[in-house]
Amino acid sequence: MSGITIPRRRFLAGSLASAAMAAPFGIVRGAPVAFNADPYTLGVASGCPHEDRVILWTRLAPRPLEEGGMPPAPVEVEWQVAEDEGFARIATKGVVQATAELAHSVHAEATGLRPGRVYWYRFRAGAAVSPVGRTRTAPAGGNSRFRFAFASCQQYEQGYFAAYRDMAARDLDLVVHLGDYIYEKSWGSRHVRQHGVGIPTSLAEFRNRYALYKSDADLQAAHAAFPWLSIWDDHEVADDYANDRSYTTRDPEQFMKIRAAAYQAYYEHMPLPPSARPRGPNATIYEHYRFGDMLDIMLLDDRQYRSAPACVKGGRPTTVPDCPERTEEERSMLGRPQERWLDARLRDSRGRWTVVAQQTLMAEGKRKADDGNRFWMDGWDGYPNARRRLLDSIVSHKLRNPVVIGGDRHAYFAADLKRDYSQPHEATIATEFVGTSISSEGPSESSLAKALVDNPALTYARDDKRGYATVELDARSCTVGFEALDDVKDVSSGVRRLATFVVEDGAPGVKAA
């Protein structure tokens, strides 16, 4: 990547000031729109980096918890991308219309950029200039290392987002968010702050929920510091939903209206390309990103297309005894079109490392009981043949270094991925790392201890800490660090590393560093 490096804490502390000190935009022509408060209350963000372009995001929201507080008229928003923090060397610029149809959000595609470079960006609406964000393009090749963080599960009420403050101060090329960016419902204990309202079901209510979460300064800092790749899980819509099925909203027609509102609000608040804009209750978020000759990342969607949960007779997909339905061949976690897409992308993967970024634990996590093995039907254990097909694809295309990352479980896991867990000497095909939650409460210590005993392919599990994971890739190894908060209930909590793992080039399997 680019050799340009700035101290992250200085960058973040100075971003608001630099917006005022930087070289000005051009003259405001005509009668500018006037705001009665700062319209950039939700910050700025970038995402989906390619070699020559990146998506820039903001949303005009002077009253963020009142559906933005904007009039219905469209607003012209200028944007600039510069090679320097002072905006003396403008690389590209443009103008977009922020409309009420998309909650006055902006998704500007900045093109014509150079590969593997750091850039700075900002917006102007009327006379109001945004804070400065920092982004970088994907390298074209020849990169000797790549560093990224991945995170998930940030229940606003259960803790502070101090993990993002630590993340924003690191030397990273990218952040990957694996879902549960918001929570639709209140749950857990010892809340440190409140949603203040009930479960959202309308577009206005989902917009306000995102605005609440994105008002967090530490989350804004991490967005402003790096480009992000993002996928959703269940809580962006409803707990444990599967395709058009929800145990909380039994009427599929009503649920699809909720899903449409939820998907649109997600798009409006994330740095996503126009190709991800929803069409009613449908949206395409699975995608392939390449970072030079070091890394290919496959983003998956395991909610929108999955088969209905097995063995639960329409109820909540919990951990239940096995049944024949679970192992039916046609059952899919991703849907067959996405499975075919993934197979083609894995075939075309050219990076030394291939990362499959998806929502949850992929390794088997059975629980032995007196009535036989029990399986958690909301995860890959509920779709074992879909898991086998994915791993078969990795084998058939002879990927050199496949690594799977996940979230959702509110605990750290490291695991070896195998086609058939019933065979004790089955070869390890890929290596898996699951990050804990940013703030959401974890499972019980006893349940994880039993999971380790019952599943030898799980080599590490820990549930008592919140945080995220970091990944450093080079020609010889993939090094994964589990970064944990001292106390998620403390807004100023520090972060320390719990564990470090290494995957060696050409040798899949978890090794403790």
Short mmCIF file of C-alpha atoms in Angstrom, two decimals:
data_model
loop_
_atom_site.label_atom_id
_atom_site.label_comp_id
_atom_site.label_asym_id
_atom_site.label_seq_id
_atom_site.Cartn_x
_atom_site.Cartn_y
_atom_site.Cartn_z
CA MET A 1 0.00 0.00 0.00
CA SER A 2 0.99 3.67 -0.07
CA GLY A 3 3.97 4.69 2.00
CA ILE A 4 2.06 7.69 3.38
CA THR A 5 1.49 7.28 7.10
CA ILE A 6 -0.02 9.70 9.61
CA PRO A 7 -0.62 9.13 13.31
CA ARG A 8 -4.27 8.05 13.56
CA ARG A 9 -4.98 9.93 16.78
CA ARG A 10 -3.68 13.17 15.26
CA PHE A 11 -5.75 12.60 12.14
CA LEU A 12 -8.95 11.97 14.09
CA ALA A 13 -8.42 14.85 16.49
CA GLY A 14 -7.72 17.20 13.61
CA SER A 15 -10.41 16.16 11.17
CA LEU A 16 -12.94 18.76 12.29
CA ALA A 17 -10.33 21.49 12.40
CA SER A 18 -8.86 20.55 9.05
CA ALA A 19 -12.25 20.98 7.42
CA ALA A 20 -12.04 24.66 8.34
CA MET A 21 -8.32 25.14 7.63
CA ALA A 22 -8.18 23.29 4.30
CA ALA A 23 -8.19 25.10 0.98
CA PRO A 24 -11.78 26.24 0.42
CA PHE A 25 -14.31 24.91 -2.04
CA GLY A 26 -15.23 27.12 -4.96
CA ILE A 27 -17.65 30.00 -4.65
CA VAL A 28 -21.19 29.10 -3.62
CA ARG A 29 -23.33 30.21 -6.54
CA GLY A 30 -26.95 31.17 -6.20
CA ALA A 31 -28.90 31.05 -2.96
CA PRO A 32 -27.30 28.33 -0.82
CA VAL A 33 -29.35 26.02 1.30
CA ALA A 34 -29.34 27.12 4.93
CA PHE A 35 -29.21 24.73 7.88
CA ASN A 36 -30.41 25.53 11.39
CA ALA A 37 -27.89 23.03 12.81
CA ASP A 38 -24.86 21.02 11.73
CA PRO A 39 -26.05 18.74 8.88
CA TYR A 40 -23.14 16.29 9.34
CA THR A 41 -24.22 14.87 12.69
CA LEU A 42 -23.73 11.30 11.40
CA GLY A 43 -20.19 11.83 10.16
CA VAL A 44 -18.58 10.75 6.91
CA ALA A 45 -17.50 7.37 5.58
CA SER A 46 -15.95 5.61 2.60
CA GLY A 47 -16.17 2.06 1.33
CA CYS A 48 -15.94 -0.52 -1.44
CA PRO A 49 -12.41 0.42 -2.56
CA HIS A 50 -11.14 -0.58 -5.99
CA GLU A 51 -7.85 0.32 -7.67
CA ASP A 52 -9.28 3.47 -9.24
CA ARG A 53 -12.35 4.38 -7.20
CA VAL A 54 -14.08 4.40 -3.85
CA ILE A 55 -17.57 5.19 -2.54
CA LEU A 56 -17.92 8.32 -0.38
CA TRP A 57 -20.83 8.63 2.05
CA THR A 58 -22.53 11.16 4.26
CA ARG A 59 -26.10 12.01 5.19
CA LEU A 60 -27.53 15.47 5.76
CA ALA A 61 -29.29 15.18 9.12
CA PRO A 62 -29.39 18.35 11.26
CA ARG A 63 -32.00 16.67 13.52
CA PRO A 64 -30.90 13.05 13.22
CA LEU A 65 -33.49 11.47 15.54
CA GLU A 66 -36.37 13.23 13.76
CA GLU A 67 -35.83 11.35 10.50
CA GLY A 68 -33.03 13.78 9.71
CA GLY A 69 -34.97 17.00 10.05
CA MET A 70 -34.50 17.93 6.38
CA PRO A 71 -37.10 19.61 4.12
CA PRO A 72 -38.38 17.44 1.25
CA ALA A 73 -36.54 19.34 -1.48
CA PRO A 74 -33.31 17.87 -2.95
CA VAL A 75 -30.02 19.45 -1.91
CA GLU A 76 -26.93 19.80 -4.08
CA VAL A 77 -23.87 18.36 -2.34
CA GLU A 78 -20.35 18.92 -3.59
CA TRP A 79 -17.56 16.48 -2.79
CA GLN A 80 -13.80 16.60 -3.15
CA VAL A 81 -11.03 14.01 -2.96
CA ALA A 82 -7.50 15.28 -2.39
CA GLU A 83 -4.00 13.87 -2.31
CA ASP A 84 -3.22 15.89 0.82
CA GLU A 85 -4.99 16.66 4.07
CA GLY A 86 -5.02 20.38 3.28
CA PHE A 87 -6.83 19.86 -0.03
CA ALA A 88 -4.21 21.75 -2.02
CA ARG A 89 -4.00 18.93 -4.60
CA ILE A 90 -7.51 17.93 -5.64
CA ALA A 91 -7.56 14.51 -7.30
CA THR A 92 -11.23 14.48 -8.30
CA LYS A 93 -14.49 16.17 -7.39
CA GLY A 94 -18.16 16.16 -8.23
CA VAL A 95 -21.71 17.14 -7.35
CA VAL A 96 -24.59 14.87 -6.35
CA GLN A 97 -28.21 15.43 -5.38
CA ALA A 98 -29.19 14.39 -1.86
CA THR A 99 -32.89 13.57 -2.03
CA ALA A 100 -35.62 12.88 0.49
CA GLU A 101 -36.23 9.52 -1.24
CA LEU A 102 -32.92 8.30 0.26
CA ALA A 103 -33.08 10.35 3.47
CA HIS A 104 -30.71 12.95 1.96
CA SER A 105 -27.89 10.43 2.02
CA VAL A 106 -24.98 10.70 -0.41
CA HIS A 107 -23.28 7.79 -2.19
CA ALA A 108 -20.71 9.46 -4.43
CA GLU A 109 -18.48 7.26 -6.58
CA ALA A 110 -15.07 8.93 -6.77
CA THR A 111 -13.33 7.59 -9.89
CA GLY A 112 -10.06 8.23 -11.68
CA LEU A 113 -7.95 7.63 -8.58
CA ARG A 114 -4.54 5.99 -8.41
CA PRO A 115 -4.12 2.50 -6.92
CA GLY A 116 -2.73 1.90 -3.45
CA ARG A 117 -2.92 5.53 -2.36
CA VAL A 118 -4.18 7.40 0.67
CA TYR A 119 -6.72 10.15 -0.09
CA TRP A 120 -8.71 12.66 1.94
CA TYR A 121 -12.30 13.64 1.18
CA ARG A 122 -15.00 16.05 2.32
CA PHE A 123 -18.45 17.37 1.38
CA ARG A 124 -20.16 20.75 1.16
CA ALA A 125 -23.87 21.49 1.17
CA GLY A 126 -24.56 25.21 0.95
CA ALA A 127 -21.97 26.81 3.18
CA ALA A 128 -21.71 23.80 5.50
CA VAL A 129 -18.48 21.80 5.09
CA SER A 130 -18.17 18.30 6.51
CA PRO A 131 -15.40 16.83 8.65
CA VAL A 132 -12.53 15.37 6.62
CA GLY A 133 -12.39 11.64 6.05
CA ARG A 134 -9.42 9.51 5.09
CA THR A 135 -9.60 6.60 2.64
CA ARG A 136 -7.38 4.55 0.36
CA THR A 137 -7.70 2.71 -2.90
CA ALA A 138 -6.92 -0.95 -3.45
CA PRO A 139 -3.39 -1.70 -4.66
CA ALA A 140 -2.86 -2.83 -8.23
CA GLY A 141 -0.27 -5.45 -7.27
CA GLY A 142 3.10 -5.92 -5.69
CA ASN A 143 1.87 -5.12 -2.17
CA SER A 144 4.04 -6.82 0.43
CA ARG A 145 1.45 -6.72 3.22
CA PHE A 146 -2.18 -5.95 3.91
CA ARG A 147 -3.82 -5.17 7.24
CA PHE A 148 -7.51 -5.11 8.09
CA ALA A 149 -9.86 -5.39 11.06
CA PHE A 150 -13.19 -7.17 11.23
CA ALA A 151 -16.05 -6.55 13.64
CA SER A 152 -19.73 -7.33 14.26
CA CYS A 153 -22.62 -7.17 16.72
CA GLN A 154 -22.83 -3.73 18.32
CA GLN A 155 -25.88 -3.62 20.58
CA TYR A 156 -26.03 0.08 21.53
CA GLU A 157 -27.54 -0.41 24.97
CA GLN A 158 -25.19 -3.12 26.25
CA GLY A 159 -21.91 -1.23 26.03
CA TYR A 160 -19.90 1.58 24.55
CA PHE A 161 -18.16 1.44 21.18
CA ALA A 162 -14.69 2.03 22.63
CA ALA A 163 -13.38 -0.80 20.46
CA TYR A 164 -13.83 1.49 17.46
CA ARG A 165 -11.76 4.20 19.12
CA ASP A 166 -8.91 1.73 19.44
CA MET A 167 -9.44 0.48 15.89
CA ALA A 168 -9.35 4.02 14.47
CA ALA A 169 -5.91 4.61 15.99
CA ARG A 170 -4.34 1.59 14.25
CA ASP A 171 -2.46 1.27 10.97
CA LEU A 172 -5.06 -0.49 8.83
CA ASP A 173 -5.93 -0.63 5.15
CA LEU A 174 -9.56 -1.67 5.58
CA VAL A 175 -12.38 -2.52 8.00
CA VAL A 176 -14.80 -5.40 7.30
CA HIS A 177 -18.12 -5.32 9.17
CA LEU A 178 -19.87 -8.69 9.33
CA GLY A 179 -23.34 -7.71 10.44
CA ASP A 180 -25.62 -6.66 13.29
CA TYR A 181 -24.63 -3.03 12.76
CA ILE A 182 -27.83 -2.09 14.58
CA TYR A 183 -30.15 -4.09 16.83
CA GLU A 184 -33.85 -3.89 16.24
CA LYS A 185 -34.75 -4.97 19.78
CA SER A 186 -33.73 -4.30 23.35
CA TRP A 187 -32.37 -7.24 25.34
CA GLY A 188 -29.67 -8.09 27.87
CA SER A 189 -28.83 -6.61 31.24
CA ARG A 190 -26.87 -3.74 32.77
CA HIS A 191 -27.66 -1.31 29.98
CA VAL A 192 -25.42 1.77 29.85
CA ARG A 193 -27.63 3.69 27.39
CA GLN A 194 -31.06 3.29 25.81
CA HIS A 195 -32.72 2.91 22.43
CA GLY A 196 -35.52 5.01 23.88
CA VAL A 197 -38.20 3.54 21.59
CA GLY A 198 -39.51 0.11 20.62
CA ILE A 199 -38.76 -2.25 17.74
CA PRO A 200 -38.64 -0.47 14.37
CA THR A 201 -40.92 -1.72 11.60
CA SER A 202 -41.27 1.34 9.32
CA LEU A 203 -38.69 3.13 7.21
CA ALA A 204 -38.81 6.21 9.45
CA GLU A 205 -38.20 4.09 12.54
CA PHE A 206 -35.27 2.23 10.96
CA ARG A 207 -33.76 5.55 9.85
CA ASN A 208 -33.89 6.84 13.39
CA ARG A 209 -32.32 3.66 14.77
CA TYR A 210 -29.37 4.01 12.39
CA ALA A 211 -29.06 7.68 13.27
CA LEU A 212 -28.87 6.78 16.97
CA TYR A 213 -26.08 4.27 16.39
CA LYS A 214 -24.16 6.45 13.96
CA SER A 215 -24.22 9.37 16.39
CA ASP A 216 -21.58 7.50 18.41
CA ALA A 217 -18.28 9.40 18.11
CA ASP A 218 -16.07 6.31 18.24
CA LEU A 219 -18.01 4.60 15.46
CA GLN A 220 -17.78 7.79 13.39
CA ALA A 221 -14.01 7.88 13.97
CA ALA A 222 -13.51 4.37 12.60
CA HIS A 223 -15.63 5.18 9.55
CA ALA A 224 -13.66 8.37 8.90
CA ALA A 225 -10.28 6.66 9.24
CA PHE A 226 -10.58 3.76 6.75
CA PRO A 227 -12.69 2.42 3.89
CA TRP A 228 -15.19 -0.24 4.96
CA LEU A 229 -16.71 -3.35 3.43
CA SER A 230 -20.06 -4.24 5.00
CA ILE A 231 -22.62 -7.04 5.02
CA TRP A 232 -25.72 -7.45 7.13
CA ASP A 233 -26.84 -10.26 9.44
CA ASP A 234 -30.24 -10.65 11.11
CA HIS A 235 -30.65 -7.78 13.57
CA GLU A 236 -30.62 -5.17 10.81
CA VAL A 237 -34.11 -6.61 10.10
CA ALA A 238 -35.35 -9.09 12.72
CA ASP A 239 -33.80 -11.68 15.02
CA ASP A 240 -32.96 -14.99 13.31
CA TYR A 241 -34.97 -14.32 10.15
CA ALA A 242 -34.46 -16.59 7.15
CA ASN A 243 -35.38 -15.29 3.69
CA ASP A 244 -39.09 -14.37 4.02
CA ARG A 245 -39.58 -16.23 7.31
CA SER A 246 -39.57 -14.56 10.72
CA TYR A 247 -40.63 -16.11 13.99
CA THR A 248 -41.44 -12.60 15.25
CA THR A 249 -43.67 -11.59 12.29
CA ARG A 250 -45.59 -14.63 11.12
CA ASP A 251 -47.28 -13.02 8.10
CA PRO A 252 -44.73 -13.25 5.23
CA GLU A 253 -46.31 -10.30 3.36
CA GLN A 254 -46.02 -8.04 6.40
CA PHE A 255 -42.50 -9.27 7.11
CA MET A 256 -41.36 -8.46 3.57
CA LYS A 257 -42.59 -4.88 4.05
CA ILE A 258 -40.45 -4.67 7.18
CA ARG A 259 -37.49 -6.18 5.29
CA ALA A 260 -37.88 -3.63 2.50
CA ALA A 261 -37.77 -0.75 5.00
CA ALA A 262 -34.82 -2.27 6.83
CA TYR A 263 -32.80 -2.89 3.66
CA GLN A 264 -33.38 0.65 2.42
CA ALA A 265 -32.31 2.17 5.75
CA TYR A 266 -29.17 0.00 5.71
CA TYR A 267 -28.28 1.26 2.23
CA GLU A 268 -28.97 4.87 3.21
CA HIS A 269 -26.52 4.68 6.11
CA MET A 270 -23.59 2.68 4.74
CA PRO A 271 -20.91 3.50 2.13
CA LEU A 272 -22.33 1.13 -0.47
CA PRO A 273 -22.34 1.40 -4.28
CA PRO A 274 -25.50 2.09 -6.29
CA SER A 275 -25.57 -1.60 -7.26
CA ALA A 276 -26.50 -2.40 -3.63
CA ARG A 277 -29.54 -0.10 -3.62
CA PRO A 278 -32.60 -2.18 -2.68
CA ARG A 279 -35.46 -2.92 -5.00
CA GLY A 280 -38.27 -3.32 -2.51
CA PRO A 281 -37.37 -6.19 -0.15
CA ASN A 282 -34.44 -7.33 -2.33
CA ALA A 283 -30.86 -6.10 -2.51
CA THR A 284 -27.54 -7.51 -3.68
CA ILE A 285 -24.74 -7.12 -1.15
CA TYR A 286 -22.58 -10.14 -1.93
CA GLU A 287 -19.48 -9.06 -3.84
CA HIS A 288 -15.83 -9.80 -4.66
CA TYR A 289 -13.01 -7.33 -3.92
CA ARG A 290 -9.38 -7.71 -4.93
CA PHE A 291 -6.43 -6.08 -3.17
CA GLY A 292 -3.44 -6.47 -5.45
CA ASP A 293 -1.80 -9.87 -5.59
CA MET A 294 -2.10 -10.33 -1.82
CA LEU A 295 -5.82 -10.72 -1.15
CA ASP A 296 -9.24 -11.56 -2.58
CA ILE A 297 -12.25 -10.97 -0.31
CA MET A 298 -15.62 -12.59 -0.98
CA LEU A 299 -18.51 -10.92 0.88
CA LEU A 300 -21.50 -13.22 1.39
CA ASP A 301 -25.17 -12.76 2.31
CA ASP A 302 -26.42 -15.70 4.37
CA ARG A 303 -29.81 -14.19 5.36
CA GLN A 304 -31.69 -13.07 2.27
CA TYR A 305 -31.73 -16.35 0.35
CA ARG A 306 -31.42 -19.16 2.91
CA SER A 307 -33.75 -22.13 3.26
CA ALA A 308 -36.14 -22.10 6.21
CA PRO A 309 -34.67 -23.44 9.49
CA ALA A 310 -34.78 -27.21 9.90
CA CYS A 311 -36.14 -29.25 12.80
CA VAL A 312 -37.97 -26.37 14.53
CA LYS A 313 -41.46 -26.58 12.92
CA GLY A 314 -41.70 -22.87 12.24
CA GLY A 315 -40.41 -21.76 15.63
CA ARG A 316 -37.26 -19.93 16.60
CA PRO A 317 -34.16 -21.73 15.20
CA THR A 318 -32.48 -22.68 18.48
CA THR A 319 -30.22 -25.61 19.41
CA VAL A 320 -32.40 -28.72 18.99
CA PRO A 321 -32.02 -32.48 18.40
CA ASP A 322 -31.06 -33.56 14.89
CA CYS A 323 -33.68 -34.50 12.31
CA PRO A 324 -33.59 -35.80 8.68
CA GLU A 325 -34.59 -32.37 7.28
CA ARG A 326 -31.28 -30.85 8.37
CA THR A 327 -29.22 -32.95 5.96
CA GLU A 328 -31.43 -32.63 2.88
CA GLU A 329 -29.16 -31.87 -0.05
CA GLU A 330 -31.23 -29.04 -1.52
CA ARG A 331 -31.08 -26.95 1.65
CA SER A 332 -28.94 -23.83 1.21
CA MET A 333 -27.52 -21.11 3.44
CA LEU A 334 -26.71 -18.80 0.52
CA GLY A 335 -29.26 -19.78 -2.13
CA ARG A 336 -28.15 -21.66 -5.21
CA PRO A 337 -27.54 -18.55 -7.41
CA GLN A 338 -25.17 -17.11 -4.79
CA GLU A 339 -23.49 -20.51 -4.40
CA ARG A 340 -22.83 -20.56 -8.17
CA TRP A 341 -21.57 -16.98 -8.04
CA LEU A 342 -19.19 -17.84 -5.19
CA ASP A 343 -17.87 -20.89 -7.02
CA ALA A 344 -17.05 -18.72 -10.05
CA ARG A 345 -15.34 -16.08 -7.91
CA LEU A 346 -13.27 -18.67 -6.06
CA ARG A 347 -12.22 -20.07 -9.43
CA ASP A 348 -11.03 -16.58 -10.43
CA SER A 349 -9.28 -15.82 -7.13
CA ARG A 350 -5.66 -14.81 -7.80
CA GLY A 351 -4.54 -13.46 -4.44
CA ARG A 352 -2.06 -15.27 -2.23
CA TRP A 353 -4.81 -15.20 0.41
CA THR A 354 -8.55 -15.68 -0.17
CA VAL A 355 -10.84 -14.49 2.63
CA VAL A 356 -14.48 -15.58 2.71
CA ALA A 357 -16.24 -12.95 4.83
CA GLN A 358 -19.59 -14.13 6.15
CA GLN A 359 -21.76 -13.69 9.19
CA THR A 360 -21.27 -16.54 11.67
CA LEU A 361 -19.30 -19.60 12.81
CA MET A 362 -18.87 -22.03 9.91
CA ALA A 363 -17.15 -24.89 11.77
CA GLU A 364 -19.34 -27.57 13.32
CA GLY A 365 -20.45 -26.78 16.84
CA LYS A 366 -22.58 -29.75 17.85
CA ARG A 367 -23.61 -30.34 21.44
CA LYS A 368 -23.63 -33.92 22.66
CA ALA A 369 -26.63 -34.83 24.79
CA ASP A 370 -28.42 -37.90 26.11
CA ASP A 371 -30.82 -37.77 23.16
CA GLY A 372 -28.01 -37.53 20.60
CA ASN A 373 -26.24 -34.62 18.96
CA ARG A 374 -27.94 -31.23 19.03
CA PHE A 375 -27.29 -28.50 16.47
CA TRP A 376 -27.87 -24.74 16.33
CA MET A 377 -30.26 -24.38 13.40
CA ASP A 378 -29.65 -20.67 12.73
CA GLY A 379 -26.02 -21.28 11.70
CA TRP A 380 -24.09 -23.44 9.24
CA ASP A 381 -24.84 -26.54 11.33
CA GLY A 382 -28.41 -26.16 10.12
CA TYR A 383 -27.14 -26.33 6.52
CA PRO A 384 -24.32 -28.90 6.55
CA ASN A 385 -24.50 -29.79 2.86
CA ALA A 386 -24.30 -26.11 1.90
CA ARG A 387 -21.15 -25.90 4.01
CA ARG A 388 -19.78 -29.02 2.29
CA ARG A 389 -20.48 -27.54 -1.15
CA LEU A 390 -18.62 -24.34 -0.24
CA LEU A 391 -15.60 -26.30 0.99
CA ASP A 392 -15.75 -28.55 -2.08
CA SER A 393 -15.49 -25.43 -4.19
CA ILE A 394 -12.38 -24.34 -2.30
CA VAL A 395 -10.82 -27.76 -2.89
CA SER A 396 -11.77 -28.01 -6.55
CA HIS A 397 -10.24 -24.62 -7.37
CA LYS A 398 -7.07 -25.40 -5.40
CA LEU A 399 -7.03 -22.16 -3.41
CA ARG A 400 -3.61 -21.63 -1.89
CA ASN A 401 -4.63 -20.00 1.38
CA PRO A 402 -8.37 -19.96 2.15
CA VAL A 403 -9.43 -18.21 5.38
CA VAL A 404 -13.00 -17.76 6.60
CA ILE A 405 -13.97 -14.92 8.94
CA GLY A 406 -17.24 -14.52 10.85
CA GLY A 407 -19.05 -12.86 13.73
CA ASP A 408 -22.56 -13.24 15.21
CA ARG A 409 -21.67 -15.54 18.12
CA HIS A 410 -20.48 -12.82 20.54
CA ALA A 411 -17.36 -14.87 21.27
CA TYR A 412 -13.91 -15.46 19.81
CA PHE A 413 -13.34 -18.71 17.94
CA ALA A 414 -10.45 -20.22 15.99
CA ALA A 415 -11.20 -23.41 14.07
CA ASP A 416 -10.18 -25.83 11.35
CA LEU A 417 -12.72 -26.27 8.57
CA LYS A 418 -13.38 -29.79 7.27
CA ARG A 419 -15.79 -31.35 4.78
CA ASP A 420 -16.97 -34.13 7.09
CA TYR A 421 -16.65 -33.65 10.83
CA SER A 422 -17.73 -37.24 11.50
CA GLN A 423 -14.36 -38.41 10.17
CA PRO A 424 -11.68 -37.81 12.84
CA HIS A 425 -8.79 -37.76 10.35
CA GLU A 426 -10.52 -35.55 7.75
CA ALA A 427 -8.09 -33.05 6.18
CA THR A 428 -8.25 -29.38 7.12
CA ILE A 429 -9.39 -27.42 4.07
CA ALA A 430 -9.46 -23.86 5.41
CA THR A 431 -8.89 -21.90 8.60
CA GLU A 432 -11.61 -19.96 10.40
CA PHE A 433 -11.55 -17.02 12.80
CA VAL A 434 -14.64 -15.55 14.44
CA GLY A 435 -14.50 -12.22 16.23
CA THR A 436 -16.42 -11.41 19.36
CA SER A 437 -19.00 -8.62 19.50
CA ILE A 438 -18.26 -4.92 19.69
CA SER A 439 -20.67 -4.65 22.63
CA SER A 440 -23.35 -7.40 22.60
CA GLU A 441 -23.41 -9.76 25.56
CA GLY A 442 -21.78 -13.17 25.08
CA PRO A 443 -22.87 -16.76 25.75
CA SER A 444 -22.17 -18.61 28.99
CA GLU A 445 -18.67 -19.80 29.82
CA SER A 446 -19.99 -23.33 30.40
CA SER A 447 -21.52 -23.55 26.92
CA LEU A 448 -18.21 -22.63 25.28
CA ALA A 449 -16.27 -25.05 27.46
CA LYS A 450 -18.62 -27.83 26.37
CA ALA A 451 -18.34 -26.75 22.72
CA LEU A 452 -14.55 -27.16 22.88
CA VAL A 453 -14.89 -30.65 24.36
CA ASP A 454 -17.54 -31.79 21.86
CA ASN A 455 -15.87 -30.32 18.76
CA PRO A 456 -12.14 -31.02 18.38
CA ALA A 457 -11.92 -28.79 15.28
CA LEU A 458 -12.64 -25.80 17.52
CA THR A 459 -9.19 -24.95 18.81
CA TYR A 460 -10.04 -21.76 20.72
CA ALA A 461 -13.19 -20.20 22.18
CA ARG A 462 -13.64 -17.33 24.61
CA ASP A 463 -16.82 -15.44 25.42
CA ASP A 464 -16.11 -13.07 28.31
CA LYS A 465 -14.68 -10.13 26.34
CA ARG A 466 -15.99 -7.69 23.76
CA GLY A 467 -13.83 -6.28 20.97
CA TYR A 468 -12.78 -7.13 17.42
CA ALA A 469 -10.09 -8.89 15.40
CA THR A 470 -7.13 -7.74 13.33
CA VAL A 471 -5.54 -9.53 10.38
CA GLU A 472 -2.08 -8.95 8.89
CA LEU A 473 -1.21 -10.69 5.63
CA ASP A 474 2.16 -11.03 3.97
CA ALA A 475 3.83 -13.52 1.65
CA ARG A 476 4.60 -15.98 4.44
CA SER A 477 1.69 -15.86 6.86
CA CYS A 478 -1.68 -14.61 8.02
CA THR A 479 -1.50 -13.30 11.59
CA VAL A 480 -4.79 -12.83 13.46
CA GLY A 481 -5.09 -10.93 16.73
CA PHE A 482 -8.09 -11.02 19.05
CA GLU A 483 -8.29 -7.47 20.45
CA ALA A 484 -10.41 -7.18 23.61
CA LEU A 485 -11.83 -4.34 25.68
CA ASP A 486 -11.02 -4.32 29.38
CA ASP A 487 -14.62 -3.28 30.18
CA VAL A 488 -17.29 -2.57 27.56
CA LYS A 489 -19.33 -0.71 30.21
CA ASP A 490 -16.51 1.85 30.58
CA VAL A 491 -16.61 4.49 27.84
CA SER A 492 -12.85 5.03 28.16
CA SER A 493 -11.91 1.33 28.31
CA GLY A 494 -8.54 0.23 27.02
CA VAL A 495 -7.87 -2.67 24.65
CA ARG A 496 -5.42 -5.55 24.99
CA ARG A 497 -4.68 -8.58 22.84
CA LEU A 498 -6.12 -11.84 24.17
CA ALA A 499 -4.56 -14.23 21.66
CA THR A 500 -2.55 -14.36 18.45
CA PHE A 501 -2.79 -17.02 15.75
CA VAL A 502 -0.80 -17.68 12.60
CA VAL A 503 -1.72 -19.47 9.39
CA GLU A 504 1.36 -20.30 7.37
CA ASP A 505 1.46 -19.92 3.60
CA GLY A 506 0.27 -23.14 1.97
CA ALA A 507 -0.55 -24.87 5.28
CA PRO A 508 -4.19 -24.44 6.42
CA GLY A 509 -4.90 -24.88 10.11
CA VAL A 510 -4.84 -22.85 13.31
CA LYS A 511 -1.49 -22.34 15.04
CA ALA A 512 -1.06 -20.29 18.20
CA ALA A 513 1.66 -17.67 17.90
#
